[in-house]
Amino acid sequence: MDKVEAPSEEINSVTTLRWWPAVLLLVLMAAMRSLSVFIDTPSMGVMMLSLMGPAAIGLLILTWWLLASHASVREKAVGSVGFALVTAIGLAFLHPSLKGMPAIIYVIPTAFATFAMVLALLAKYASWRVPAAILVTAFGVGYWDARQSEGFSGSLEPHWLWRWQPNSEQVYLRQLESQVSQPSLQVAEEELALTSSPWPAFRGRNRDGVVSGIVIDEDWDTSPPKLIWRRKIGPGWSSFSVAGDLLYTQEQRGDQEAVLCLSAETGDNIWDTSYPSRFWEALAGAGPRATPTVAKEGLFTLGGAGILLCLDPWTGREIWRRDIKLDADRDPPMWGFASSPLVTDGLVMIHAGGTDQKGVLAYRVSDGELVWSAPSGNHSYSSAQTATFDDQHGVLMVSNQGLQFVNVNDGATIWEYAWPNKNYRVLQPLVSGSSILIASSLNEGTRRISVERASNGTWDLQEQWTSLSMKPSHNDFVHYQGAIYGFDNNIFGCIDFESGDRNWKRGRYGCGQILLLEDSGQLLVTTEKGEIVLIQASAERLDERAKLQAIDGKTWTHSVLLGDRFFVRNASEAACYQMPVTEIAIANSESAPTADDVIDAKIE
């Protein structure tokens, strides 16, 4: 009796996978990953879809494999167990910088994509498609085991190194180990008048990034900025504060945070003080976020993990310390404690974000005793700053809950403006007369509010406008002659102060920072790539006059301009440039500190 053969259609239905849904899911995964690349200012939803969407598509790939692939039960079982095993092994051996969120964003989608791609390509080959898919998946995940991350750009573009390459922090630590120990330079106290410090705190004396009395020569072909010194520095996003010839900043040194005092003339270490503490997160990396504050009572610093120090500014000797994790009963927020200390009226204030009354903490500068605490949002990467409205002096604080204005002496609320935000707030409030500009991350935009006090003493706070034409992330803005200059995500632009309407958006500078030279109407932008860009403020167009590559690497830190000296740093380098400042501007400006005033002279 002849053997009856099954119809060819039945054989194909058993041996050939239904491959086209896998291909569609792979295309969708690639499209999601590309969203933030093709959109200049993506919203939080779009950004999260671009980052997390591919992992979610991976779950759909798993659903296809188990329910709609036409694979046999045995193949599904072997394939699923093999896939889970090689992925788990790969995740276990990842470099620490790729564990957690980077693994969800990159490693897991790679595993699903390689598994589905091989199954789709070998859909007709029943005997070895599953072993091949498992093997290729192992190689795909293994690729990530050979990588490490040095963080992400402002547009969330990753910076990868091979696992065996030393990262910038390791290179710096090796350099420190190889250096011959040098005695600390001696600084006579009478040479440093802390009360007259020209740049004592984050973004200057008023925390507004405004420089007075300076005009920079625009012809950098003939008179370019001159490099005075350039040096390696440890990771961190602390800017500089300046007193006389001394620069203060912070860095990470392995498991130690360090406060540095550098010579403004040479960049050499005068002293450094380190203590056990380390903060790290995947986006920005390791290191302190806050900028030291110089005051007559001492030097005040806040580390990324919450150590608040008062140091002797001449020697680095510790006077007192507090741990705000304990004082506020909370862990560091996602990107670390970043509040640069505000010193005023005998108090030093920082934002801690603890529950109940532990949002803003005020310590006595002399001994570090907690004087008062006030409720605030549960996180803020902004810093407290003083302000005056209708002769009422107080402290402004931006948080995820909005804006508050509190009494300096006891933290009592004078007024508060509610603008809750699910994301994060970083920028300093910009005060202009009776108006304040506050910003929210990503697609929430910038808002102008007015502050007026009625005859009966009550405060009236009104929204003037909310603009989606300027959506900064961690990039502060400035106000000049009726226009606001700053970053709309990673593109530099300008909006109208009265209406919030966009004037222009053009500067491809990444997520950089800005200084305003108010007497000349010049803008000095530090780009995310470490360039210095000189711009003439114009409400009509981007008027770029000159550009210079200053330092290498991702540069998010606020720069400092004093006289003709420009100080810039990022997480791996620091440098000082002598800017081509015009002689007429210095001679005619009583408020402008010259290079000799700032760098060389002894301030009595």
mmCIF file of C-alpha atoms in Angstrom, residues 312-593:
data_model
loop_
_atom_site.group_PDB
_atom_site.id
_atom_site.type_symbol
_atom_site.label_atom_id
_atom_site.label_comp_id
_atom_site.label_asym_id
_atom_site.label_seq_id
_atom_site.Cartn_x
_atom_site.Cartn_y
_atom_site.Cartn_z
ATOM 1 C CA ASP A 312 38.334 77.517 55.902
ATOM 2 C CA PRO A 313 38.749 79.121 52.441
ATOM 3 C CA TRP A 314 42.520 79.610 52.890
ATOM 4 C CA THR A 315 43.465 76.116 54.028
ATOM 5 C CA GLY A 316 40.529 73.811 53.346
ATOM 6 C CA ARG A 317 40.299 72.927 57.034
ATOM 7 C CA GLU A 318 36.850 71.580 57.920
ATOM 8 C CA ILE A 319 34.943 73.796 60.356
ATOM 9 C CA TRP A 320 31.683 71.820 60.458
ATOM 10 C CA ARG A 321 29.657 69.368 58.409
ATOM 11 C CA ARG A 322 26.052 68.188 58.103
ATOM 12 C CA ASP A 323 24.499 65.260 56.271
ATOM 13 C CA ILE A 324 21.246 66.518 54.778
ATOM 14 C CA LYS A 325 20.117 62.951 54.083
ATOM 15 C CA LEU A 326 19.802 62.600 57.858
ATOM 16 C CA ASP A 327 18.503 66.106 58.492
ATOM 17 C CA ALA A 328 15.804 65.799 55.821
ATOM 18 C CA ASP A 329 15.274 62.052 56.257
ATOM 19 C CA ARG A 330 15.543 61.275 52.564
ATOM 20 C CA ASP A 331 17.770 59.689 49.923
ATOM 21 C CA PRO A 332 19.349 61.812 47.199
ATOM 22 C CA PRO A 333 16.987 62.646 44.337
ATOM 23 C CA MET A 334 17.454 61.032 40.930
ATOM 24 C CA TRP A 335 20.289 63.345 39.843
ATOM 25 C CA GLY A 336 21.751 64.065 43.250
ATOM 26 C CA PHE A 337 21.616 67.007 45.605
ATOM 27 C CA ALA A 338 22.413 70.006 43.410
ATOM 28 C CA SER A 339 21.457 73.064 45.454
ATOM 29 C CA SER A 340 24.381 75.498 45.576
ATOM 30 C CA PRO A 341 24.458 76.949 49.111
ATOM 31 C CA LEU A 342 22.952 80.410 49.620
ATOM 32 C CA VAL A 343 24.672 82.397 52.375
ATOM 33 C CA THR A 344 22.842 85.448 53.715
ATOM 34 C CA ASP A 345 21.977 87.006 57.071
ATOM 35 C CA GLY A 346 24.171 84.594 59.015
ATOM 36 C CA LEU A 347 22.506 81.519 57.491
ATOM 37 C CA VAL A 348 23.390 78.991 54.807
ATOM 38 C CA MET A 349 20.384 77.566 52.945
ATOM 39 C CA ILE A 350 19.953 74.564 50.675
ATOM 40 C CA HIS A 351 17.062 72.629 49.160
ATOM 41 C CA ALA A 352 16.777 69.106 50.580
ATOM 42 C CA GLY A 353 13.273 68.075 49.503
ATOM 43 C CA GLY A 354 12.340 66.192 52.656
ATOM 44 C CA THR A 355 8.754 65.653 53.745
ATOM 45 C CA ASP A 356 6.711 67.998 55.941
ATOM 46 C CA GLN A 357 8.879 70.914 57.063
ATOM 47 C CA LYS A 358 12.153 69.555 55.672
ATOM 48 C CA GLY A 359 12.107 70.984 52.144
ATOM 49 C CA VAL A 360 14.421 73.982 52.580
ATOM 50 C CA LEU A 361 16.977 73.840 55.389
ATOM 51 C CA ALA A 362 18.735 76.870 56.933
ATOM 52 C CA TYR A 363 21.839 76.377 59.075
ATOM 53 C CA ARG A 364 23.733 78.878 61.212
ATOM 54 C CA VAL A 365 26.968 79.669 59.396
ATOM 55 C CA SER A 366 29.074 79.776 62.551
ATOM 56 C CA ASP A 367 28.417 76.273 63.865
ATOM 57 C CA GLY A 368 26.106 74.446 61.415
ATOM 58 C CA GLU A 369 23.128 74.257 63.774
ATOM 59 C CA LEU A 370 19.761 73.950 62.026
ATOM 60 C CA VAL A 371 17.920 77.243 62.595
ATOM 61 C CA TRP A 372 14.768 76.631 60.577
ATOM 62 C CA SER A 373 13.282 74.401 57.909
ATOM 63 C CA ALA A 374 10.400 75.029 55.553
ATOM 64 C CA PRO A 375 8.166 72.823 53.382
ATOM 65 C CA SER A 376 9.031 72.674 49.691
ATOM 66 C CA GLY A 377 8.757 70.268 46.776
ATOM 67 C CA ASN A 378 10.246 66.806 47.101
ATOM 68 C CA HIS A 379 12.959 67.633 44.591
ATOM 69 C CA SER A 380 14.682 70.586 42.985
ATOM 70 C CA TYR A 381 17.968 70.939 41.147
ATOM 71 C CA SER A 382 17.766 74.726 41.483
ATOM 72 C CA SER A 383 19.285 76.851 44.248
ATOM 73 C CA ALA A 384 17.819 79.327 46.685
ATOM 74 C CA GLN A 385 18.390 83.000 45.835
ATOM 75 C CA THR A 386 17.543 86.300 47.482
ATOM 76 C CA ALA A 387 15.074 88.779 45.989
ATOM 77 C CA THR A 388 13.094 91.860 46.964
ATOM 78 C CA PHE A 389 9.499 92.665 45.984
ATOM 79 C CA ASP A 390 7.844 95.884 47.135
ATOM 80 C CA ASP A 391 10.570 96.376 49.773
ATOM 81 C CA GLN A 392 9.985 92.851 51.100
ATOM 82 C CA HIS A 393 13.283 90.956 51.242
ATOM 83 C CA GLY A 394 13.182 87.177 51.102
ATOM 84 C CA VAL A 395 14.408 83.969 49.530
ATOM 85 C CA LEU A 396 13.081 82.485 46.278
ATOM 86 C CA MET A 397 13.052 78.715 45.815
ATOM 87 C CA VAL A 398 11.928 76.783 42.736
ATOM 88 C CA SER A 399 10.813 73.173 43.181
ATOM 89 C CA ASN A 400 8.642 70.615 41.426
ATOM 90 C CA GLN A 401 5.655 72.199 43.220
ATOM 91 C CA GLY A 402 6.236 75.706 41.867
ATOM 92 C CA LEU A 403 7.827 78.851 43.302
ATOM 93 C CA GLN A 404 7.947 80.003 46.913
ATOM 94 C CA PHE A 405 9.126 83.205 48.605
ATOM 95 C CA VAL A 406 10.047 82.767 52.249
ATOM 96 C CA ASN A 407 11.266 84.922 55.127
ATOM 97 C CA VAL A 408 15.031 84.821 55.602
ATOM 98 C CA ASN A 409 14.862 84.787 59.398
ATOM 99 C CA ASP A 410 12.434 81.929 60.034
ATOM 100 C CA GLY A 411 11.425 80.364 56.689
ATOM 101 C CA ALA A 412 7.824 81.513 57.017
ATOM 102 C CA THR A 413 5.971 81.675 53.704
ATOM 103 C CA ILE A 414 5.544 85.195 52.348
ATOM 104 C CA TRP A 415 3.826 83.948 49.219
ATOM 105 C CA GLU A 416 3.877 80.896 46.993
ATOM 106 C CA TYR A 417 2.924 80.218 43.401
ATOM 107 C CA ALA A 418 1.721 76.707 42.601
ATOM 108 C CA TRP A 419 2.794 75.215 39.280
ATOM 109 C CA PRO A 420 3.190 71.477 39.945
ATOM 110 C CA ASN A 421 5.376 69.591 37.510
ATOM 111 C CA LYS A 422 5.794 65.825 37.156
ATOM 112 C CA ASN A 423 9.231 66.173 35.647
ATOM 113 C CA TYR A 424 12.086 68.198 37.134
ATOM 114 C CA ARG A 425 13.109 71.814 37.598
ATOM 115 C CA VAL A 426 16.717 72.973 37.402
ATOM 116 C CA LEU A 427 16.849 76.635 36.359
ATOM 117 C CA GLN A 428 17.190 79.668 38.589
ATOM 118 C CA PRO A 429 14.152 81.968 38.648
ATOM 119 C CA LEU A 430 14.836 85.066 36.544
ATOM 120 C CA VAL A 431 13.640 88.247 38.296
ATOM 121 C CA SER A 432 12.984 91.376 36.241
ATOM 122 C CA GLY A 433 11.259 94.147 38.187
ATOM 123 C CA SER A 434 7.979 92.764 39.489
ATOM 124 C CA SER A 435 8.081 89.810 37.075
ATOM 125 C CA ILE A 436 9.611 86.368 37.523
ATOM 126 C CA LEU A 437 10.330 83.763 34.871
ATOM 127 C CA ILE A 438 10.349 80.117 35.894
ATOM 128 C CA ALA A 439 10.857 77.111 33.661
ATOM 129 C CA SER A 440 9.986 73.442 33.648
ATOM 130 C CA SER A 441 11.790 70.621 31.946
ATOM 131 C CA LEU A 442 11.126 69.260 28.491
ATOM 132 C CA ASN A 443 7.785 70.246 27.040
ATOM 133 C CA GLU A 444 6.301 72.292 29.917
ATOM 134 C CA GLY A 445 7.948 75.523 28.768
ATOM 135 C CA THR A 446 8.621 78.839 30.492
ATOM 136 C CA ARG A 447 6.157 80.958 32.458
ATOM 137 C CA ARG A 448 6.184 84.632 33.369
ATOM 138 C CA ILE A 449 4.329 85.658 36.498
ATOM 139 C CA SER A 450 3.773 89.103 38.010
ATOM 140 C CA VAL A 451 4.082 89.812 41.734
ATOM 141 C CA GLU A 452 2.155 92.728 43.265
ATOM 142 C CA ARG A 453 1.287 93.614 46.852
ATOM 143 C CA ALA A 454 -2.079 95.254 47.538
ATOM 144 C CA SER A 455 -2.613 98.094 50.004
ATOM 145 C CA ASN A 456 -3.942 95.613 52.593
ATOM 146 C CA GLY A 457 -0.691 93.652 52.446
ATOM 147 C CA THR A 458 -1.933 90.645 50.466
ATOM 148 C CA TRP A 459 0.048 89.395 47.508
ATOM 149 C CA ASP A 460 -1.350 88.979 44.014
ATOM 150 C CA LEU A 461 0.470 86.569 41.700
ATOM 151 C CA GLN A 462 -0.758 86.354 38.134
ATOM 152 C CA GLU A 463 0.330 84.304 35.145
ATOM 153 C CA GLN A 464 1.296 86.656 32.317
ATOM 154 C CA TRP A 465 2.053 83.956 29.776
ATOM 155 C CA THR A 466 3.327 80.418 29.366
ATOM 156 C CA SER A 467 5.535 79.863 26.350
ATOM 157 C CA LEU A 468 6.335 76.561 24.685
ATOM 158 C CA SER A 469 8.832 78.406 22.491
ATOM 159 C CA MET A 470 11.479 78.074 25.192
ATOM 160 C CA LYS A 471 11.607 74.697 26.903
ATOM 161 C CA PRO A 472 14.955 74.542 28.689
ATOM 162 C CA SER A 473 16.154 71.479 30.529
ATOM 163 C CA HIS A 474 19.126 72.489 32.686
ATOM 164 C CA ASN A 475 20.235 75.545 30.711
ATOM 165 C CA ASP A 476 19.662 78.936 32.320
ATOM 166 C CA PHE A 477 18.482 82.000 30.410
ATOM 167 C CA VAL A 478 19.089 85.770 30.543
ATOM 168 C CA HIS A 479 16.996 88.894 29.920
ATOM 169 C CA TYR A 480 18.266 91.782 27.806
ATOM 170 C CA GLN A 481 16.282 94.736 26.438
ATOM 171 C CA GLY A 482 12.911 93.041 26.201
ATOM 172 C CA ALA A 483 14.122 89.649 25.007
ATOM 173 C CA ILE A 484 14.884 86.344 26.726
ATOM 174 C CA TYR A 485 17.880 84.404 25.407
ATOM 175 C CA GLY A 486 18.302 80.739 26.225
ATOM 176 C CA PHE A 487 17.802 77.169 25.088
ATOM 177 C CA ASP A 488 14.729 75.512 23.656
ATOM 178 C CA ASN A 489 15.820 72.008 24.551
ATOM 179 C CA ASN A 490 19.170 71.806 22.734
ATOM 180 C CA ILE A 491 18.764 74.722 20.308
ATOM 181 C CA PHE A 492 19.591 78.320 21.266
ATOM 182 C CA GLY A 493 16.815 80.833 20.716
ATOM 183 C CA CYS A 494 15.110 84.050 21.725
ATOM 184 C CA ILE A 495 11.576 84.861 22.894
ATOM 185 C CA ASP A 496 9.823 88.148 23.577
ATOM 186 C CA PHE A 497 9.690 89.161 27.253
ATOM 187 C CA GLU A 498 6.261 90.835 26.982
ATOM 188 C CA SER A 499 4.413 88.097 25.097
ATOM 189 C CA GLY A 500 6.510 84.924 25.289
ATOM 190 C CA ASP A 501 6.325 84.589 21.508
ATOM 191 C CA ARG A 502 9.303 83.186 19.672
ATOM 192 C CA ASN A 503 11.596 85.695 17.984
ATOM 193 C CA TRP A 504 13.971 83.118 16.553
ATOM 194 C CA LYS A 505 15.440 79.656 17.194
ATOM 195 C CA ARG A 506 18.620 78.765 15.411
ATOM 196 C CA GLY A 507 21.779 78.145 17.448
ATOM 197 C CA ARG A 508 22.840 74.495 17.269
ATOM 198 C CA TYR A 509 24.837 74.579 20.491
ATOM 199 C CA GLY A 510 23.470 71.510 22.262
ATOM 200 C CA CYS A 511 22.593 71.916 25.923
ATOM 201 C CA GLY A 512 25.014 74.708 26.750
ATOM 202 C CA GLN A 513 25.097 77.682 29.130
ATOM 203 C CA ILE A 514 25.086 81.452 28.761
ATOM 204 C CA LEU A 515 26.563 84.638 30.222
ATOM 205 C CA LEU A 516 25.193 88.128 29.512
ATOM 206 C CA LEU A 517 27.625 91.029 29.126
ATOM 207 C CA GLU A 518 25.000 93.638 29.964
ATOM 208 C CA ASP A 519 26.950 96.803 29.030
ATOM 209 C CA SER A 520 27.826 95.561 25.560
ATOM 210 C CA GLY A 521 24.764 93.466 24.805
ATOM 211 C CA GLN A 522 26.991 90.498 24.078
ATOM 212 C CA LEU A 523 26.162 86.897 24.921
ATOM 213 C CA LEU A 524 28.911 84.433 25.726
ATOM 214 C CA VAL A 525 27.642 80.898 25.164
ATOM 215 C CA THR A 526 29.484 77.748 26.184
ATOM 216 C CA THR A 527 28.249 74.962 23.931
ATOM 217 C CA GLU A 528 27.743 71.357 24.957
ATOM 218 C CA LYS A 529 30.800 70.475 22.843
ATOM 219 C CA GLY A 530 33.021 72.828 24.844
ATOM 220 C CA GLU A 531 33.082 75.758 22.404
ATOM 221 C CA ILE A 532 32.963 79.443 23.330
ATOM 222 C CA VAL A 533 30.570 81.401 21.086
ATOM 223 C CA LEU A 534 30.339 85.197 21.079
ATOM 224 C CA ILE A 535 26.899 86.467 20.047
ATOM 225 C CA GLN A 536 25.562 89.997 19.737
ATOM 226 C CA ALA A 537 22.135 90.080 21.362
ATOM 227 C CA SER A 538 19.448 90.685 18.757
ATOM 228 C CA ALA A 539 15.717 90.089 18.968
ATOM 229 C CA GLU A 540 15.580 89.721 15.176
ATOM 230 C CA ARG A 541 18.137 87.001 14.461
ATOM 231 C CA LEU A 542 21.031 84.907 15.689
ATOM 232 C CA ASP A 543 24.016 87.238 15.310
ATOM 233 C CA GLU A 544 27.022 85.002 15.888
ATOM 234 C CA ARG A 545 30.312 86.888 15.810
ATOM 235 C CA ALA A 546 33.035 84.417 16.822
ATOM 236 C CA LYS A 547 33.621 80.843 17.978
ATOM 237 C CA LEU A 548 36.478 78.879 19.559
ATOM 238 C CA GLN A 549 36.904 75.290 20.747
ATOM 239 C CA ALA A 550 37.874 75.757 24.407
ATOM 240 C CA ILE A 551 37.809 72.293 26.025
ATOM 241 C CA ASP A 552 36.885 68.786 24.928
ATOM 242 C CA GLY A 553 33.988 66.677 26.110
ATOM 243 C CA LYS A 554 30.410 67.166 27.226
ATOM 244 C CA THR A 555 30.209 70.626 28.802
ATOM 245 C CA TRP A 556 27.151 71.451 30.872
ATOM 246 C CA THR A 557 28.832 73.578 33.536
ATOM 247 C CA HIS A 558 28.278 77.331 33.863
ATOM 248 C CA SER A 559 31.362 79.340 32.920
ATOM 249 C CA VAL A 560 32.767 82.425 34.645
ATOM 250 C CA LEU A 561 34.047 85.692 33.124
ATOM 251 C CA LEU A 562 36.045 88.094 35.307
ATOM 252 C CA GLY A 563 37.737 90.980 33.583
ATOM 253 C CA ASP A 564 39.500 89.391 30.640
ATOM 254 C CA ARG A 565 39.729 85.931 32.227
ATOM 255 C CA PHE A 566 37.258 83.248 31.178
ATOM 256 C CA PHE A 567 37.092 80.083 33.289
ATOM 257 C CA VAL A 568 35.413 76.971 31.928
ATOM 258 C CA ARG A 569 35.224 73.331 33.000
ATOM 259 C CA ASN A 570 33.321 70.112 32.449
ATOM 260 C CA ALA A 571 33.572 66.637 33.972
ATOM 261 C CA SER A 572 37.122 66.017 32.727
ATOM 262 C CA GLU A 573 38.870 69.324 31.911
ATOM 263 C CA ALA A 574 39.189 72.872 33.175
ATOM 264 C CA ALA A 575 40.751 75.849 31.419
ATOM 265 C CA CYS A 576 41.366 79.578 31.619
ATOM 266 C CA TYR A 577 41.415 81.849 28.585
ATOM 267 C CA GLN A 578 42.426 85.478 28.311
ATOM 268 C CA MET A 579 39.661 87.110 26.309
ATOM 269 C CA PRO A 580 40.317 89.966 23.868
ATOM 270 C CA VAL A 581 38.655 92.672 25.968
ATOM 271 C CA THR A 582 38.657 96.198 24.517
ATOM 272 C CA GLU A 583 40.595 98.790 26.476
ATOM 273 C CA ILE A 584 37.867 101.455 26.118
ATOM 274 C CA ALA A 585 35.277 99.278 27.801
ATOM 275 C CA ILE A 586 37.505 98.706 30.813
ATOM 276 C CA ALA A 587 38.575 102.324 31.085
ATOM 277 C CA ASN A 588 35.035 103.657 30.920
ATOM 278 C CA SER A 589 33.429 101.161 33.270
ATOM 279 C CA GLU A 590 33.714 101.816 36.984
ATOM 280 C CA SER A 591 32.139 98.463 37.807
ATOM 281 C CA ALA A 592 34.238 96.353 35.465
ATOM 282 C CA PRO A 593 37.016 94.396 37.179
#
